[in-house]
Amino acid sequence: MNRAWVSAAGACLLAAVMCVPFRAAEPLSLAQAESAALSANPALQAAKLDAVAAGKRTAETFGRHFGELDLVGVYNHFERDRIVVPMAEELFAVPALGMSQLPWDRNQVHYGLTWQVPLLAAGGLHEGDRIARLSRNASEHLALFTRDQIRYNVRAAYRNALIVQHALEAARAYGVALEKDEADAQLKVKVGAWAPVDAAKVTYDLRGAEAQVAEFAAQSETAQATLAALMGREPPAGGYELEDIEGEPPAPAASPEANTRTALSGRGDLLASRDATRIFEHKKHLALEAFSPQLVLQATYLRNDAPSLRDPLDTREWTLMLKVPLFNGLSRVYAIQEADANLLAAKQRERAKELEITTQVADAQGRLEAAKALYQAGKAQRGLGREVARVEHLKLEQGTGKMEDYLAARGEELAGETAYWRGLYAYQSAVDYLAFVTARGGDHE
């Protein structure tokens, strides 16, 4: 009865599995993942747009040199008649006209053009140009740094997903082997060749393998979701079919000192920090030049009309205005003090970035050495685990081995397979990380 129930349940489970729609995994190579991330990663796109916006601000700032041309229009309604245009000599060109013949009206319209151009702007023009150019340079450097960072993150995420994928495959293979071992153990118990406790040990390890499969499956989903997010997309329903990245990467030949020098001279985030320091230097100059005089040239052309006029009257005016700052509540003094503090803070941030980069290079060197040793150990562990598992299986089949030794050997085989791929991809990622922190990006390959 129990066997019939189990067979029926198995048939139902098989039918349910067959009814589930198959979702094929989407093939994805490392090069494809990299290309997708560089074209669609939101953080990288934002950094590129920041650089574009900074370039436009630079052009906008330079345009201030040419002044401003505006179309103006004014309508006035006064309590009594007023003269439409300012008093001028030509209004009295005809002696017979008196004051009553001048253009008076309480409703007036004035329209035309005004042009104002700064000649001296207390540093606002040339210092503003320099600040805008430095801001553009900083944004471009940050965009390039973000590109290298995204490239490294994609490569690391791709390899992390492969590590979990191999661990999952090894755990599944281990589970399949244990299922066969469990069936054999039950048969040997029935014929009296094994004690029931030996079969129970196999079943116990099988349950542990199933738990590992579930754990690695969850980790695989997380790793693939992380990879998809870096590419600016949602993970496909069937997941990704990833390609193994075989081969030991060439170790960088440069010395740690050379790597540090390269990083300190080419890292985009450090270059942006240096640009920020120079920006605050120019802002301090701008605060100092606020005490300088300002000179503005303004030209105005107006047509003045009113109901009492037959034709509009034209007026033209050129104005040259000199403004010398004398007192404004000491705000300029405080602005200089603020600029001093901002400049000192920028220099400290620049120094902190230099120390951070130096530490990252040292950390990358250490990671590389450790990952290389881990890779060599993984290769040895993989070969040894396979051989020991093979030998213990033969001994068990011949009746000379122990169940505990065999199960331990199978566990070591799983650990060795996982250790090999973890070591290989950790080594590859360590080489990538050193290239990233030393401003070589992905060009080391």
mmCIF file with all atom_site columns, N, CA and C in Angstrom, residues 361-388:
data_model
loop_
_atom_site.group_PDB
_atom_site.id
_atom_site.type_symbol
_atom_site.label_atom_id
_atom_site.label_alt_id
_atom_site.label_comp_id
_atom_site.label_asym_id
_atom_site.label_entity_id
_atom_site.label_seq_id
_atom_site.pdbx_PDB_ins_code
_atom_site.Cartn_x
_atom_site.Cartn_y
_atom_site.Cartn_z
_atom_site.occupancy
_atom_site.B_iso_or_equiv
_atom_site.pdbx_formal_charge
_atom_site.auth_seq_id
_atom_site.auth_comp_id
_atom_site.auth_asym_id
_atom_site.auth_atom_id
_atom_site.pdbx_PDB_model_num
ATOM 1  N N  . VAL A 1 361 ? 45.950 50.489 -2.940 1.00 0.00 ? 361 VAL A N  1
ATOM 2  C CA . VAL A 1 361 ? 46.988 49.809 -3.728 1.00 0.00 ? 361 VAL A CA 1
ATOM 3  C C  . VAL A 1 361 ? 47.670 48.739 -2.886 1.00 0.00 ? 361 VAL A C  1
ATOM 4  N N  . ALA A 1 362 ? 47.992 49.077 -1.637 1.00 0.00 ? 362 ALA A N  1
ATOM 5  C CA . ALA A 1 362 ? 48.601 48.083 -0.754 1.00 0.00 ? 362 ALA A CA 1
ATOM 6  C C  . ALA A 1 362 ? 47.649 46.906 -0.521 1.00 0.00 ? 362 ALA A C  1
ATOM 7  N N  . ASP A 1 363 ? 46.369 47.208 -0.333 1.00 0.00 ? 363 ASP A N  1
ATOM 8  C CA . ASP A 1 363 ? 45.382 46.147 -0.141 1.00 0.00 ? 363 ASP A CA 1
ATOM 9  C C  . ASP A 1 363 ? 45.271 45.281 -1.391 1.00 0.00 ? 363 ASP A C  1
ATOM 10 N N  . ALA A 1 364 ? 45.315 45.911 -2.568 1.00 0.00 ? 364 ALA A N  1
ATOM 11 C CA . ALA A 1 364 ? 45.225 45.154 -3.815 1.00 0.00 ? 364 ALA A CA 1
ATOM 12 C C  . ALA A 1 364 ? 46.424 44.230 -3.986 1.00 0.00 ? 364 ALA A C  1
ATOM 13 N N  . GLN A 1 365 ? 47.603 44.709 -3.603 1.00 0.00 ? 365 GLN A N  1
ATOM 14 C CA . GLN A 1 365 ? 48.794 43.854 -3.671 1.00 0.00 ? 365 GLN A CA 1
ATOM 15 C C  . GLN A 1 365 ? 48.639 42.645 -2.757 1.00 0.00 ? 365 GLN A C  1
ATOM 16 N N  . GLY A 1 366 ? 48.143 42.893 -1.533 1.00 0.00 ? 366 GLY A N  1
ATOM 17 C CA . GLY A 1 366 ? 47.934 41.789 -0.606 1.00 0.00 ? 366 GLY A CA 1
ATOM 18 C C  . GLY A 1 366 ? 46.882 40.813 -1.101 1.00 0.00 ? 366 GLY A C  1
ATOM 19 N N  . ARG A 1 367 ? 45.794 41.358 -1.673 1.00 0.00 ? 367 ARG A N  1
ATOM 20 C CA . ARG A 1 367 ? 44.748 40.489 -2.216 1.00 0.00 ? 367 ARG A CA 1
ATOM 21 C C  . ARG A 1 367 ? 45.302 39.595 -3.318 1.00 0.00 ? 367 ARG A C  1
ATOM 22 N N  . LEU A 1 368 ? 46.152 40.177 -4.148 1.00 0.00 ? 368 LEU A N  1
ATOM 23 C CA . LEU A 1 368 ? 46.698 39.420 -5.271 1.00 0.00 ? 368 LEU A CA 1
ATOM 24 C C  . LEU A 1 368 ? 47.544 38.246 -4.783 1.00 0.00 ? 368 LEU A C  1
ATOM 25 N N  . GLU A 1 369 ? 48.411 38.499 -3.817 1.00 0.00 ? 369 GLU A N  1
ATOM 26 C CA . GLU A 1 369 ? 49.254 37.424 -3.294 1.00 0.00 ? 369 GLU A CA 1
ATOM 27 C C  . GLU A 1 369 ? 48.402 36.349 -2.621 1.00 0.00 ? 369 GLU A C  1
ATOM 28 N N  . ALA A 1 370 ? 47.414 36.783 -1.827 1.00 0.00 ? 370 ALA A N  1
ATOM 29 C CA . ALA A 1 370 ? 46.565 35.816 -1.140 1.00 0.00 ? 370 ALA A CA 1
ATOM 30 C C  . ALA A 1 370 ? 45.730 35.014 -2.133 1.00 0.00 ? 370 ALA A C  1
ATOM 31 N N  . ALA A 1 371 ? 45.205 35.682 -3.153 1.00 0.00 ? 371 ALA A N  1
ATOM 32 C CA . ALA A 1 371 ? 44.376 34.984 -4.136 1.00 0.00 ? 371 ALA A CA 1
ATOM 33 C C  . ALA A 1 371 ? 45.197 33.993 -4.950 1.00 0.00 ? 371 ALA A C  1
ATOM 34 N N  . LYS A 1 372 ? 46.431 34.356 -5.259 1.00 0.00 ? 372 LYS A N  1
ATOM 35 C CA . LYS A 1 372 ? 47.292 33.428 -5.997 1.00 0.00 ? 372 LYS A CA 1
ATOM 36 C C  . LYS A 1 372 ? 47.561 32.171 -5.187 1.00 0.00 ? 372 LYS A C  1
ATOM 37 N N  . ALA A 1 373 ? 47.834 32.342 -3.895 1.00 0.00 ? 373 ALA A N  1
ATOM 38 C CA . ALA A 1 373 ? 48.044 31.184 -3.022 1.00 0.00 ? 373 ALA A CA 1
ATOM 39 C C  . ALA A 1 373 ? 46.766 30.361 -2.897 1.00 0.00 ? 373 ALA A C  1
ATOM 40 N N  . LEU A 1 374 ? 45.607 31.043 -2.805 1.00 0.00 ? 374 LEU A N  1
ATOM 41 C CA . LEU A 1 374 ? 44.333 30.336 -2.721 1.00 0.00 ? 374 LEU A CA 1
ATOM 42 C C  . LEU A 1 374 ? 44.069 29.533 -3.980 1.00 0.00 ? 374 LEU A C  1
ATOM 43 N N  . TYR A 1 375 ? 44.435 30.081 -5.111 1.00 0.00 ? 375 TYR A N  1
ATOM 44 C CA . TYR A 1 375 ? 44.240 29.382 -6.386 1.00 0.00 ? 375 TYR A CA 1
ATOM 45 C C  . TYR A 1 375 ? 45.118 28.129 -6.453 1.00 0.00 ? 375 TYR A C  1
ATOM 46 N N  . GLN A 1 376 ? 46.374 28.257 -6.073 1.00 0.00 ? 376 GLN A N  1
ATOM 47 C CA . GLN A 1 376 ? 47.263 27.089 -6.079 1.00 0.00 ? 376 GLN A CA 1
ATOM 48 C C  . GLN A 1 376 ? 46.763 26.013 -5.119 1.00 0.00 ? 376 GLN A C  1
ATOM 49 N N  . ALA A 1 377 ? 46.293 26.435 -3.954 1.00 0.00 ? 377 ALA A N  1
ATOM 50 C CA . ALA A 1 377 ? 45.750 25.470 -2.993 1.00 0.00 ? 377 ALA A CA 1
ATOM 51 C C  . ALA A 1 377 ? 44.488 24.814 -3.535 1.00 0.00 ? 377 ALA A C  1
ATOM 52 N N  . GLY A 1 378 ? 43.651 25.608 -4.220 1.00 0.00 ? 378 GLY A N  1
ATOM 53 C CA . GLY A 1 378 ? 42.423 25.054 -4.789 1.00 0.00 ? 378 GLY A CA 1
ATOM 54 C C  . GLY A 1 378 ? 42.705 24.003 -5.845 1.00 0.00 ? 378 GLY A C  1
ATOM 55 N N  . LYS A 1 379 ? 43.716 24.258 -6.683 1.00 0.00 ? 379 LYS A N  1
ATOM 56 C CA . LYS A 1 379 ? 44.069 23.258 -7.691 1.00 0.00 ? 379 LYS A CA 1
ATOM 57 C C  . LYS A 1 379 ? 44.496 21.948 -7.034 1.00 0.00 ? 379 LYS A C  1
ATOM 58 N N  . ALA A 1 380 ? 45.356 22.068 -6.008 1.00 0.00 ? 380 ALA A N  1
ATOM 59 C CA . ALA A 1 380 ? 45.816 20.862 -5.321 1.00 0.00 ? 380 ALA A CA 1
ATOM 60 C C  . ALA A 1 380 ? 44.669 20.150 -4.610 1.00 0.00 ? 380 ALA A C  1
ATOM 61 N N  . GLN A 1 381 ? 43.795 20.933 -3.966 1.00 0.00 ? 381 GLN A N  1
ATOM 62 C CA . GLN A 1 381 ? 42.681 20.332 -3.234 1.00 0.00 ? 381 GLN A CA 1
ATOM 63 C C  . GLN A 1 381 ? 41.712 19.645 -4.181 1.00 0.00 ? 381 GLN A C  1
ATOM 64 N N  . ARG A 1 382 ? 41.524 20.211 -5.356 1.00 0.00 ? 382 ARG A N  1
ATOM 65 C CA . ARG A 1 382 ? 40.607 19.607 -6.322 1.00 0.00 ? 382 ARG A CA 1
ATOM 66 C C  . ARG A 1 382 ? 41.111 18.237 -6.772 1.00 0.00 ? 382 ARG A C  1
ATOM 67 N N  . GLY A 1 383 ? 42.385 18.185 -7.142 1.00 0.00 ? 383 GLY A N  1
ATOM 68 C CA . GLY A 1 383 ? 42.941 16.912 -7.597 1.00 0.00 ? 383 GLY A CA 1
ATOM 69 C C  . GLY A 1 383 ? 42.960 15.867 -6.496 1.00 0.00 ? 383 GLY A C  1
ATOM 70 N N  . LEU A 1 384 ? 43.349 16.278 -5.292 1.00 0.00 ? 384 LEU A N  1
ATOM 71 C CA . LEU A 1 384 ? 43.409 15.339 -4.181 1.00 0.00 ? 384 LEU A CA 1
ATOM 72 C C  . LEU A 1 384 ? 42.017 14.844 -3.800 1.00 0.00 ? 384 LEU A C  1
ATOM 73 N N  . GLY A 1 385 ? 41.043 15.750 -3.773 1.00 0.00 ? 385 GLY A N  1
ATOM 74 C CA . GLY A 1 385 ? 39.686 15.358 -3.398 1.00 0.00 ? 385 GLY A CA 1
ATOM 75 C C  . GLY A 1 385 ? 39.107 14.337 -4.360 1.00 0.00 ? 385 GLY A C  1
ATOM 76 N N  . ARG A 1 386 ? 39.342 14.527 -5.645 1.00 0.00 ? 386 ARG A N  1
ATOM 77 C CA . ARG A 1 386 ? 38.830 13.577 -6.620 1.00 0.00 ? 386 ARG A CA 1
ATOM 78 C C  . ARG A 1 386 ? 39.467 12.190 -6.446 1.00 0.00 ? 386 ARG A C  1
ATOM 79 N N  . GLU A 1 387 ? 40.767 12.191 -6.250 1.00 0.00 ? 387 GLU A N  1
ATOM 80 C CA . GLU A 1 387 ? 41.469 10.910 -6.127 1.00 0.00 ? 387 GLU A CA 1
ATOM 81 C C  . GLU A 1 387 ? 41.088 10.173 -4.854 1.00 0.00 ? 387 GLU A C  1
ATOM 82 N N  . VAL A 1 388 ? 41.003 10.900 -3.739 1.00 0.00 ? 388 VAL A N  1
ATOM 83 C CA . VAL A 1 388 ? 40.646 10.257 -2.472 1.00 0.00 ? 388 VAL A CA 1
ATOM 84 C C  . VAL A 1 388 ? 39.228 9.703  -2.540 1.00 0.00 ? 388 VAL A C  1
#
